[in-house]
Amino acid sequence: MLQASLQLYRNAYTGLSTPMWWLALVMFINRCGTMVIPFLTIYLTQKGFSLGQAGYVMGAFGAGSILGGYLGGRLTDRFGYLYVQVASLALNGVLFIVLAQMETLAQLMICIFILSSLGEAFRPANSAAIAAYSNQANRTRCYALNRLAINLGWAIGPAIGGILATHSYTALFWVDGLTCMAAAVLLLLLFTPQKTFKTANAEDPKPVKKTSAYGDVVFLKGMFLIFLVGLCFFQLFSMIPIFYKEKIGLNEGSIGWLLAMNGLIIAAVEMVLVYKLERKNHTVDYLILGSFIIGLSFLLLNIAPLHSVALAAMITVTFGEMLLFPFMNNFWVSRSNAANRGEYAALYTMAFSAAILLAPTAASQIAARAGFDVLWWCNFALCTIAAAGFYFLKKSMNNNERI
């Protein structure tokens, strides 16, 4: 049985190109420094800002993310994914260090808006790079490998961040900034212009024709539905930590480890899960199930303010995430081609960025006025609506659109 399990893991990781592994390594190094955003709400409230004001700062982060996603897509289609990724990482690193020096609400909102505008430009470029070095047979696994790198880093970053936060929040900003800059340098060294890697574009059955993502109705409907789920999911980085601290009584170190568990489960399970599921069912089937499970995880938080409930909810949201996000990437990439992939990636990023913008702002107001119980019920309702929307979207797609 052990040998069969090891073989399953080997099969899940075979057939991926060398550039994909380099991209995953760069992402891992970058995400090992992910410390500021998970603790930013707590940091702001401890500096004397109200929960509502902290929500406005996180909202400014989301607003910058929308602009960054748009610019990243445009720049990727024009200049290519390499230099957009390098510039985004390097400038983002500098601005994390600058952010630590901001004191007033206005300063914090302006700085984090610029930071996220530059930082989120990385996402469309990175998504386009993964699409270039993958093919239809392994594309979902390539995105899962990238998520594995993200979540391995996520398992390390918040855990260390939680320890650092008990001594000095300023250290979080410096470590986050320096790891961003280190990732930029490594990416440039690995993908120098003189070093060429074979892309998988030749295997893309779609003709390279510049068509607009804005005219793809099925894609746009899918982006709206993923936006609804994102409104709930991204509270994992804003409202969930403050809920853990205020209602359950966890300290920063415990919160960091609980968030890190999310990354560890994904790192251990997601690649094998995707390997077993890819090509077996319609991609949208996994989007339906993943959306509903994410909603269910919030409903669990209403059981009781207990450590065990927080643990169960985190495990549940992790499995929903593993079903939703790798296959969502396959959904949008399968509808794009090499000529318009940046535009598709930009809209995909912007859907998440809009959710990042609204999630903390709206959620903090609901929590402040009606309480966390009502907030978790709202999240469950939104995710259930998204799951139903994906179901009807699948029904409206013809056989030629089976992904």
Short mmCIF file of C-alpha atoms in Angstrom, two decimals:
data_model
loop_
_atom_site.label_atom_id
_atom_site.label_comp_id
_atom_site.label_asym_id
_atom_site.label_seq_id
_atom_site.Cartn_x
_atom_site.Cartn_y
_atom_site.Cartn_z
CA MET A 1 0.00 0.00 0.00
CA LEU A 2 2.86 2.34 0.82
CA GLN A 3 4.47 1.57 -2.54
CA ALA A 4 1.20 2.31 -4.35
CA SER A 5 0.90 5.62 -2.51
CA LEU A 6 4.45 6.60 -3.43
CA GLN A 7 3.80 5.69 -7.06
CA LEU A 8 0.69 7.85 -7.04
CA TYR A 9 2.72 10.81 -5.81
CA ARG A 10 5.40 10.19 -8.45
CA ASN A 11 2.79 10.04 -11.20
CA ALA A 12 1.22 13.29 -9.99
CA TYR A 13 4.53 15.13 -10.37
CA THR A 14 5.80 13.63 -13.63
CA GLY A 15 5.52 15.28 -17.03
CA LEU A 16 5.96 18.87 -15.84
CA SER A 17 8.48 21.05 -17.65
CA THR A 18 11.70 22.41 -16.10
CA PRO A 19 10.53 26.06 -16.36
CA MET A 20 7.44 25.11 -14.36
CA TRP A 21 9.64 23.92 -11.51
CA TRP A 22 11.68 27.15 -11.67
CA LEU A 23 8.50 29.22 -11.56
CA ALA A 24 7.33 27.21 -8.56
CA LEU A 25 10.67 27.77 -6.79
CA VAL A 26 10.45 31.53 -7.29
CA MET A 27 6.86 31.52 -6.03
CA PHE A 28 7.87 29.49 -2.98
CA ILE A 29 10.61 31.95 -2.01
CA ASN A 30 8.26 34.87 -2.47
CA ARG A 31 5.48 33.30 -0.41
CA CYS A 32 7.81 32.29 2.42
CA GLY A 33 7.78 35.98 3.25
CA THR A 34 3.99 36.32 3.27
CA MET A 35 3.60 37.89 6.68
CA VAL A 36 2.14 41.38 6.43
CA ILE A 37 -1.31 40.87 4.88
CA PRO A 38 -2.49 38.00 7.17
CA PHE A 39 -1.71 40.11 10.25
CA LEU A 40 -2.44 43.56 8.88
CA THR A 41 -5.92 43.83 10.40
CA ILE A 42 -4.58 42.90 13.84
CA TYR A 43 -1.59 45.25 13.36
CA LEU A 44 -3.88 48.16 12.53
CA THR A 45 -6.28 47.58 15.42
CA GLN A 46 -3.35 47.34 17.82
CA LYS A 47 -2.07 50.68 16.50
CA GLY A 48 -5.36 52.23 17.61
CA PHE A 49 -7.42 52.07 14.43
CA SER A 50 -10.97 50.76 14.62
CA LEU A 51 -12.07 47.57 12.89
CA GLY A 52 -13.94 49.69 10.36
CA GLN A 53 -10.83 51.77 9.62
CA ALA A 54 -8.79 48.59 9.23
CA GLY A 55 -11.40 47.47 6.72
CA TYR A 56 -10.87 50.67 4.73
CA VAL A 57 -7.12 50.01 4.55
CA MET A 58 -7.75 46.47 3.33
CA GLY A 59 -10.25 47.92 0.88
CA ALA A 60 -7.53 50.21 -0.49
CA PHE A 61 -5.41 47.11 -0.96
CA GLY A 62 -8.22 45.56 -2.99
CA ALA A 63 -8.71 48.71 -5.09
CA GLY A 64 -5.03 48.72 -5.98
CA SER A 65 -5.29 45.03 -6.83
CA ILE A 66 -7.94 45.75 -9.46
CA LEU A 67 -5.73 48.36 -11.13
CA GLY A 68 -2.70 46.08 -10.85
CA GLY A 69 -4.53 43.17 -12.44
CA TYR A 70 -5.60 45.31 -15.38
CA LEU A 71 -2.16 46.83 -15.92
CA GLY A 72 -0.44 43.46 -15.46
CA GLY A 73 -2.53 41.90 -18.20
CA ARG A 74 -1.97 44.77 -20.63
CA LEU A 75 1.76 44.85 -19.97
CA THR A 76 2.06 41.07 -20.26
CA ASP A 77 0.47 41.00 -23.71
CA ARG A 78 2.75 43.86 -24.78
CA PHE A 79 6.12 43.12 -23.12
CA GLY A 80 5.91 39.48 -22.07
CA TYR A 81 5.53 37.78 -18.72
CA LEU A 82 9.18 37.78 -17.57
CA TYR A 83 9.87 41.48 -17.07
CA VAL A 84 6.41 42.20 -15.66
CA GLN A 85 6.96 39.57 -12.96
CA VAL A 86 10.46 40.83 -12.11
CA ALA A 87 9.46 44.50 -11.89
CA SER A 88 6.35 43.71 -9.85
CA LEU A 89 8.22 41.63 -7.27
CA ALA A 90 11.07 44.12 -6.87
CA LEU A 91 8.88 47.20 -6.47
CA ASN A 92 6.46 45.38 -4.20
CA GLY A 93 9.36 44.45 -1.92
CA VAL A 94 10.47 48.05 -1.59
CA LEU A 95 6.94 49.22 -0.79
CA PHE A 96 6.40 46.68 1.99
CA ILE A 97 9.33 48.27 3.81
CA VAL A 98 7.94 51.75 3.12
CA LEU A 99 4.51 50.67 4.42
CA ALA A 100 5.99 50.02 7.87
CA GLN A 101 6.82 53.74 8.14
CA MET A 102 3.24 54.91 7.51
CA GLU A 103 1.34 56.25 10.53
CA THR A 104 -1.91 57.98 9.55
CA LEU A 105 -4.93 56.32 7.98
CA ALA A 106 -4.49 58.34 4.78
CA GLN A 107 -0.80 57.41 4.51
CA LEU A 108 -1.57 53.74 5.04
CA MET A 109 -4.35 53.71 2.45
CA ILE A 110 -2.29 55.52 -0.21
CA CYS A 111 0.79 53.39 0.36
CA ILE A 112 -1.05 50.07 0.34
CA PHE A 113 -2.99 51.11 -2.78
CA ILE A 114 0.29 51.69 -4.66
CA LEU A 115 1.81 48.54 -3.17
CA SER A 116 -1.05 46.31 -4.28
CA SER A 117 -1.25 48.00 -7.72
CA LEU A 118 2.36 47.05 -8.38
CA GLY A 119 2.18 43.70 -6.59
CA GLU A 120 -0.96 42.39 -8.28
CA ALA A 121 0.51 43.08 -11.73
CA PHE A 122 2.53 39.94 -11.01
CA ARG A 123 -0.49 37.63 -11.11
CA PRO A 124 -1.57 37.93 -14.78
CA ALA A 125 2.06 37.70 -15.87
CA ASN A 126 2.65 34.63 -13.74
CA SER A 127 -0.56 32.99 -14.96
CA ALA A 128 0.45 33.61 -18.57
CA ALA A 129 3.89 32.12 -17.91
CA ILE A 130 2.37 28.95 -16.47
CA ALA A 131 0.04 28.65 -19.47
CA ALA A 132 3.03 29.03 -21.80
CA TYR A 133 4.99 26.20 -20.17
CA SER A 134 2.07 23.78 -19.82
CA ASN A 135 -0.20 21.89 -22.19
CA GLN A 136 -3.76 20.62 -22.12
CA ALA A 137 -2.72 17.30 -20.59
CA ASN A 138 -0.94 18.78 -17.55
CA ARG A 139 -2.25 22.35 -17.30
CA THR A 140 -4.37 21.85 -14.19
CA ARG A 141 -1.46 20.11 -12.45
CA CYS A 142 0.89 22.95 -13.46
CA TYR A 143 -1.38 25.45 -11.78
CA ALA A 144 -1.67 23.07 -8.83
CA LEU A 145 2.15 22.94 -8.63
CA ASN A 146 2.22 26.73 -8.52
CA ARG A 147 -0.39 26.67 -5.76
CA LEU A 148 1.65 24.04 -3.94
CA ALA A 149 4.61 26.43 -3.95
CA ILE A 150 2.35 29.26 -2.75
CA ASN A 151 0.95 27.17 0.05
CA LEU A 152 4.27 25.70 1.15
CA GLY A 153 5.43 29.27 1.49
CA TRP A 154 2.13 30.11 3.17
CA ALA A 155 2.77 27.32 5.66
CA ILE A 156 6.09 28.93 6.57
CA GLY A 157 5.36 32.67 6.26
CA PRO A 158 2.40 33.17 8.61
CA ALA A 159 3.83 30.71 11.14
CA ILE A 160 7.08 32.67 11.37
CA GLY A 161 5.12 35.91 11.07
CA GLY A 162 3.01 34.98 14.06
CA ILE A 163 6.15 34.44 16.13
CA LEU A 164 7.73 37.70 14.92
CA ALA A 165 4.50 39.62 15.56
CA THR A 166 4.67 38.77 19.26
CA HIS A 167 7.99 40.68 19.40
CA SER A 168 7.94 43.26 16.59
CA TYR A 169 5.44 43.91 13.83
CA THR A 170 8.05 45.99 11.99
CA ALA A 171 10.07 42.83 11.33
CA LEU A 172 7.15 41.42 9.32
CA PHE A 173 7.33 44.27 6.82
CA TRP A 174 11.09 43.91 6.35
CA VAL A 175 11.03 40.14 5.88
CA ASP A 176 8.10 40.33 3.45
CA GLY A 177 9.83 43.06 1.44
CA LEU A 178 13.21 41.33 1.28
CA THR A 179 11.77 37.98 0.17
CA CYS A 180 9.90 39.74 -2.66
CA MET A 181 13.14 41.29 -3.86
CA ALA A 182 15.01 37.98 -3.53
CA ALA A 183 12.35 36.28 -5.67
CA ALA A 184 12.72 39.00 -8.34
CA VAL A 185 16.49 38.48 -8.54
CA LEU A 186 16.15 34.70 -8.75
CA LEU A 187 13.50 34.92 -11.48
CA LEU A 188 15.72 37.18 -13.56
CA LEU A 189 18.70 34.84 -13.13
CA LEU A 190 16.72 31.71 -14.05
CA PHE A 191 14.91 33.23 -17.03
CA THR A 192 17.57 35.49 -18.55
CA PRO A 193 16.90 36.57 -22.15
CA GLN A 194 19.83 34.43 -23.27
CA LYS A 195 18.29 31.32 -21.67
CA THR A 196 15.38 30.00 -23.71
CA PHE A 197 12.89 27.33 -22.75
CA LYS A 198 10.49 25.57 -25.04
CA THR A 199 6.91 26.69 -24.47
CA ALA A 200 3.83 24.62 -25.05
CA ASN A 201 2.18 27.13 -27.38
CA ALA A 202 2.72 24.86 -30.34
CA GLU A 203 0.47 22.31 -28.68
CA ASP A 204 -2.36 24.81 -28.18
CA PRO A 205 -5.09 23.73 -30.62
CA LYS A 206 -6.56 27.24 -30.77
CA PRO A 207 -5.41 29.55 -33.57
CA VAL A 208 -3.44 32.52 -32.29
CA LYS A 209 -6.08 35.16 -32.95
CA LYS A 210 -6.52 38.36 -30.98
CA THR A 211 -10.07 38.10 -29.70
CA SER A 212 -11.36 39.97 -26.69
CA ALA A 213 -12.05 38.32 -23.35
CA TYR A 214 -14.68 41.03 -22.81
CA GLY A 215 -16.82 39.39 -25.49
CA ASP A 216 -16.68 35.89 -23.99
CA VAL A 217 -20.01 35.72 -22.15
CA VAL A 218 -19.41 32.31 -20.55
CA PHE A 219 -16.05 33.48 -19.24
CA LEU A 220 -17.52 36.73 -17.87
CA LYS A 221 -20.30 34.85 -16.07
CA GLY A 222 -17.67 32.56 -14.55
CA MET A 223 -15.68 35.57 -13.36
CA PHE A 224 -18.73 37.04 -11.65
CA LEU A 225 -19.36 33.76 -9.83
CA ILE A 226 -15.74 33.43 -8.73
CA PHE A 227 -15.99 37.02 -7.50
CA LEU A 228 -18.89 35.98 -5.23
CA VAL A 229 -16.83 33.15 -3.76
CA GLY A 230 -13.84 35.47 -3.46
CA LEU A 231 -15.89 37.90 -1.36
CA CYS A 232 -16.08 35.15 1.23
CA PHE A 233 -12.77 33.34 0.76
CA PHE A 234 -10.57 36.42 1.10
CA GLN A 235 -11.94 37.05 4.56
CA LEU A 236 -9.48 34.29 5.46
CA PHE A 237 -6.82 37.03 5.36
CA SER A 238 -8.78 39.83 7.01
CA MET A 239 -11.79 38.89 9.14
CA ILE A 240 -10.90 35.32 10.12
CA PRO A 241 -7.70 36.31 12.02
CA ILE A 242 -9.51 39.00 14.01
CA PHE A 243 -12.38 36.55 14.71
CA TYR A 244 -9.86 34.00 15.99
CA LYS A 245 -8.32 36.58 18.29
CA GLU A 246 -11.41 38.37 19.60
CA LYS A 247 -14.01 35.59 19.73
CA ILE A 248 -12.00 32.39 20.17
CA GLY A 249 -9.11 33.89 22.14
CA LEU A 250 -6.19 32.68 20.02
CA ASN A 251 -2.90 34.59 20.14
CA GLU A 252 -0.91 35.61 17.06
CA GLY A 253 1.30 32.53 17.19
CA SER A 254 -1.68 30.16 17.25
CA ILE A 255 -3.39 32.10 14.46
CA GLY A 256 -0.23 31.83 12.37
CA TRP A 257 -0.05 28.06 12.83
CA LEU A 258 -3.74 27.60 12.06
CA LEU A 259 -3.37 29.57 8.83
CA ALA A 260 -0.19 27.64 8.05
CA MET A 261 -2.11 24.36 8.34
CA ASN A 262 -4.13 25.45 5.31
CA GLY A 263 -0.92 25.59 3.26
CA LEU A 264 0.43 22.31 4.62
CA ILE A 265 -2.72 20.37 3.71
CA ILE A 266 -2.68 21.82 0.20
CA ALA A 267 1.01 21.00 -0.21
CA ALA A 268 0.43 17.40 0.88
CA VAL A 269 -2.82 16.65 -0.94
CA GLU A 270 -3.66 18.98 -3.84
CA MET A 271 -1.34 17.66 -6.56
CA VAL A 272 -2.49 14.07 -6.03
CA LEU A 273 -6.13 15.16 -5.81
CA VAL A 274 -5.89 17.08 -9.09
CA TYR A 275 -4.04 14.18 -10.74
CA LYS A 276 -6.86 11.80 -9.79
CA LEU A 277 -9.66 14.18 -10.79
CA GLU A 278 -8.43 16.01 -13.91
CA ARG A 279 -10.10 15.00 -17.16
CA LYS A 280 -12.59 12.74 -15.31
CA ASN A 281 -15.47 15.19 -15.09
CA HIS A 282 -16.52 18.53 -16.51
CA THR A 283 -14.30 21.22 -14.99
CA VAL A 284 -17.34 23.15 -13.80
CA ASP A 285 -18.43 20.18 -11.64
CA TYR A 286 -15.46 20.88 -9.37
CA LEU A 287 -16.27 24.59 -9.31
CA ILE A 288 -19.78 23.79 -8.08
CA LEU A 289 -18.57 21.50 -5.31
CA GLY A 290 -15.65 23.72 -4.27
CA SER A 291 -17.85 26.81 -3.97
CA PHE A 292 -20.36 25.03 -1.76
CA ILE A 293 -17.71 23.53 0.54
CA ILE A 294 -16.08 26.93 1.04
CA GLY A 295 -19.48 28.31 2.05
CA LEU A 296 -20.00 25.40 4.43
CA SER A 297 -16.72 26.18 6.20
CA PHE A 298 -18.07 29.58 7.27
CA LEU A 299 -21.30 28.04 8.50
CA LEU A 300 -19.26 25.77 10.79
CA LEU A 301 -17.89 28.83 12.60
CA ASN A 302 -21.37 29.51 13.95
CA ILE A 303 -21.41 26.26 15.94
CA ALA A 304 -19.43 27.61 18.90
CA PRO A 305 -16.35 29.79 19.57
CA LEU A 306 -14.11 26.75 20.15
CA HIS A 307 -10.60 25.87 18.99
CA SER A 308 -11.89 22.57 17.58
CA VAL A 309 -14.52 24.37 15.49
CA ALA A 310 -11.90 26.75 14.11
CA LEU A 311 -9.78 23.74 13.17
CA ALA A 312 -12.68 21.94 11.47
CA ALA A 313 -13.64 25.07 9.55
CA MET A 314 -10.04 25.57 8.35
CA ILE A 315 -9.83 21.96 7.11
CA THR A 316 -13.16 22.35 5.32
CA VAL A 317 -12.27 25.60 3.55
CA THR A 318 -8.96 24.04 2.50
CA PHE A 319 -10.67 21.16 0.70
CA GLY A 320 -13.10 23.54 -0.98
CA GLU A 321 -10.16 25.65 -2.10
CA MET A 322 -8.36 22.60 -3.54
CA LEU A 323 -11.37 21.77 -5.69
CA LEU A 324 -12.17 25.30 -6.81
CA PHE A 325 -8.97 27.15 -7.67
CA PRO A 326 -6.88 24.70 -9.75
CA PHE A 327 -9.87 23.90 -11.95
CA MET A 328 -10.86 27.56 -12.17
CA ASN A 329 -7.48 28.22 -13.75
CA ASN A 330 -8.16 25.48 -16.29
CA PHE A 331 -11.55 27.08 -17.00
CA TRP A 332 -10.16 30.44 -18.06
CA VAL A 333 -6.95 29.23 -19.75
CA SER A 334 -8.91 26.81 -21.94
CA ARG A 335 -10.89 29.78 -23.29
CA SER A 336 -7.81 31.88 -24.18
CA ASN A 337 -4.87 31.68 -26.59
CA ALA A 338 -1.32 33.02 -26.71
CA ALA A 339 -2.44 36.34 -28.21
CA ASN A 340 -5.02 37.26 -25.57
CA ARG A 341 -3.93 35.28 -22.50
CA GLY A 342 -2.78 38.38 -20.66
CA GLU A 343 -6.23 39.94 -21.08
CA TYR A 344 -7.97 36.79 -19.81
CA ALA A 345 -5.51 36.55 -16.91
CA ALA A 346 -6.08 40.22 -16.12
CA LEU A 347 -9.85 39.80 -15.88
CA TYR A 348 -9.39 36.69 -13.74
CA THR A 349 -7.06 38.63 -11.44
CA MET A 350 -9.41 41.61 -11.39
CA ALA A 351 -12.33 39.40 -10.31
CA PHE A 352 -10.30 38.33 -7.29
CA SER A 353 -9.03 41.86 -6.74
CA ALA A 354 -12.57 43.24 -6.68
CA ALA A 355 -13.35 40.62 -4.05
CA ILE A 356 -10.25 41.62 -2.07
CA LEU A 357 -11.47 45.23 -2.26
CA LEU A 358 -15.01 44.60 -1.07
CA ALA A 359 -14.52 41.63 1.26
CA PRO A 360 -12.84 43.37 4.22
CA THR A 361 -14.77 46.62 3.79
CA ALA A 362 -18.22 45.03 3.63
CA ALA A 363 -17.43 42.20 6.04
CA SER A 364 -16.00 44.50 8.70
CA GLN A 365 -19.13 46.66 8.58
CA ILE A 366 -21.42 43.62 8.86
CA ALA A 367 -19.37 42.20 11.74
CA ALA A 368 -19.29 45.55 13.55
CA ARG A 369 -23.02 46.17 13.22
CA ALA A 370 -24.61 42.69 13.22
CA GLY A 371 -21.90 40.41 14.57
CA PHE A 372 -19.80 37.60 13.18
CA ASP A 373 -22.68 35.10 13.24
CA VAL A 374 -24.60 37.10 10.65
CA LEU A 375 -21.43 37.55 8.58
CA TRP A 376 -20.82 33.80 8.40
CA TRP A 377 -24.44 33.19 7.33
CA CYS A 378 -24.03 35.79 4.57
CA ASN A 379 -20.88 34.06 3.37
CA PHE A 380 -22.61 30.69 3.25
CA ALA A 381 -25.47 32.20 1.23
CA LEU A 382 -23.12 33.85 -1.30
CA CYS A 383 -21.11 30.67 -1.85
CA THR A 384 -24.30 28.65 -2.29
CA ILE A 385 -25.53 31.16 -4.88
CA ALA A 386 -22.18 30.85 -6.69
CA ALA A 387 -22.42 27.05 -6.67
CA ALA A 388 -25.91 27.24 -8.17
CA GLY A 389 -24.63 29.76 -10.73
CA PHE A 390 -21.87 27.41 -11.83
CA TYR A 391 -24.43 24.62 -12.15
CA PHE A 392 -26.59 26.68 -14.52
CA LEU A 393 -23.49 27.92 -16.36
CA LYS A 394 -22.56 24.30 -17.08
CA LYS A 395 -26.08 23.62 -18.33
CA SER A 396 -25.81 26.55 -20.74
CA MET A 397 -22.48 25.40 -22.22
CA ASN A 398 -22.62 23.25 -25.34
CA ASN A 399 -20.71 20.00 -25.85
CA ASN A 400 -17.91 21.80 -27.67
CA GLU A 401 -17.20 23.74 -24.50
CA ARG A 402 -16.56 20.68 -22.38
CA ILE A 403 -13.27 21.42 -20.60
#
